[in-house]
DNA sequence: GACCTGCTGCGGAGTG
């Protein structure tokens, strides 16, 4: 029997069958609903939404823009366009589909200005830019659908807030507008829907694709436990075990945690297996786009056997499935690991296999914890941003540059979003005054008088210069200023950070993008290089973000620690680790899920206190500061602090009164927020955070395309404004936002609160140890690294190991 | 605002 659905008829002609969730989505969309389709990549999620859109509009023969398709990544736009175009043709519809991103050519833009395609694929930034035109309102008059692809990727950052605001604005003028999100599984799926739909969420529908895929975690283990380093992060010791995995597979993705690790692995793989030359490449965000595109295409065509990458290949390029995935070092979160694993074994019913290469002993436990987490479907949530006033004031100027706005109407919309439900009248007036006068402190500067209120009460931007500069600054991603690395003949290799290049002088050789490069000269923000034959060279590192261990991973680790002693354990890595665990047990203890281990060591360096909450390094940084601050209340004492993802260390020249402190409840949650802010240098942290806020809010200008403002300059103008506001306008909303953000995202206040209250219910195992344990050793090394060069560190680590009673191989 | 390990993502003028 012929299906009533257009898309299903086309499916049938190709011999495909619709999934149950696709039909469910089509029906709900046909009923006029909004909602979210929860489906993994590669499961036909695009068609699940597209089919509904076609069904609603097929009889209307639309002309002009009826459907906006938002993607967080430009690279995905092309694939969506391809799928949509194919389906439209298959269904015999003559609708047009087009792309509008920063890559869209001028001619194409002009064409679109005359007549928009029926379906437009765009990014949140480009959508804001479209609104920031005089045509801003007219463009969307016929709009019926907004599809937000990969919504889980947007909702955890300020780009999500940009979407919320734009959606509220569109919804206000188009009551019949239907919004659909497409999202991978996250822990707070319903919240994700609520945020996407704003005030209309009550009627929202969640369509779940029940396509659970089996994932097999295969640990890559050394021959004996002695070969596993106690501390380290590169994992290079297991290189010889990784080579055959790559050789035996048709195509492999090797995920690393940092860009420099990616460079090192690429280089070392080539050295260990010269036969891979020409068949292996590398991919990370500092490599030029030209090279990256080449790598993506080559992988797609099967010209490459393996690519070493960072999370730059997490999303985007939904290339032909890869046969094998290798993860080097901890992925830090379950979702990220599962997503990467899902890149292999795309055939229905196929098992995804992922090789996990631990870089030190405790990561062996992470390997087992990951397996368990996948089994139990433990998945991280995405925390939405709220009250991001920098994004709000940017949006208000965007509207004023575009069609202009009327205050009461926009306030109503803004309040309908999840991010700004709680905005008070006072805060709203502050925003209006900020965009018109710069606020109390900055009103003396004309640059901040961006928006004017016309006689009929509309807020608009009149100055061409201000409009221009605003359009240049739309978006919520603030990049660091970087130096461009170029060959003498002009070929662009990629970008590198100033602090790294400043250590080199002309003639020095470094390795970057898989090539040996000799520094010729540095001029302004341009680094000129020539190819070198030299084999040795420094590998650059970049100051990227840090990814702390997720709460879910931490909890799973705490559970798994003791399992190494359980004879019934089936995890190979836990069996493997048990000799080392015996050592830990002899010297100290292994905490169970209801225990907190604290180790006290006296060495020539002084008195060390090690605490192991397994909460990730951000939380540990805050906890360590709070603990140090509270301990100093007992007696004057100073500490140096170190931490990793498993625990932290307080080191002091004097004895640490830990027993007394424990007796008087040093882990109390009482006055926690106050103690956090007292103990960490909140002002400095907020000052740094303020740089991005100032850029997003339009307080500092980041420069013209190709002519970025120097980092130093940007930092100092933001810092100057920060100081001025702190002094004269301490209740400034952007200033307060900087402090809120460090509490929420840098110190992970919520998680820290939970950790403290969990510890209150835990039994404390205080152990006075005589020698470093496998647990504390990596933290000690971490602290040393900050003072020593790499070579001396290596020697020092060997010495430490001997002192710790471990044979050095 | 550095670092010694530390991810990712987007956007963009006027020149008559």
Short mmCIF file of C-alpha atoms (C1' of nucleotides) in Angstrom, two decimals, chain A residues 74 126 129 258 285 292 310 468 479 541-542 544 617 684 785, chain B residues 1-15:
data_model
loop_
_atom_site.label_atom_id
_atom_site.label_comp_id
_atom_site.label_asym_id
_atom_site.label_seq_id
_atom_site.Cartn_x
_atom_site.Cartn_y
_atom_site.Cartn_z
CA UNK A 74 29.52 25.34 8.90
CA UNK A 126 24.39 34.27 10.51
CA UNK A 129 23.31 38.94 11.02
CA UNK A 258 45.42 18.28 23.35
CA UNK A 285 41.89 23.59 15.26
CA UNK A 292 41.97 20.48 7.41
CA UNK A 310 41.51 16.41 18.82
CA UNK A 468 29.20 48.31 10.80
CA UNK A 479 38.95 33.94 20.15
CA UNK A 541 51.59 23.73 22.81
CA UNK A 542 48.55 25.92 23.00
CA UNK A 544 43.42 25.73 25.34
CA UNK A 617 40.45 19.60 38.63
CA UNK A 684 41.64 38.20 39.28
CA UNK A 785 56.34 20.44 36.44
"C1'" DG B 1 47.15 36.80 31.08
"C1'" DA B 2 49.99 33.49 30.76
"C1'" DC B 3 52.83 28.55 29.49
"C1'" DC B 4 55.97 23.91 30.36
"C1'" DT B 5 49.59 19.22 28.75
"C1'" DG B 6 45.15 21.26 28.40
"C1'" DC B 7 39.15 21.11 23.20
"C1'" DT B 8 35.63 22.98 20.03
"C1'" DG B 9 32.64 26.34 17.56
"C1'" DC B 10 31.35 31.65 14.06
"C1'" DG B 11 31.66 36.07 11.93
"C1'" DG B 12 33.25 40.23 9.21
"C1'" DA B 13 33.61 47.13 5.91
"C1'" DG B 14 34.50 50.38 2.62
"C1'" DT B 15 36.97 51.42 -1.05
#
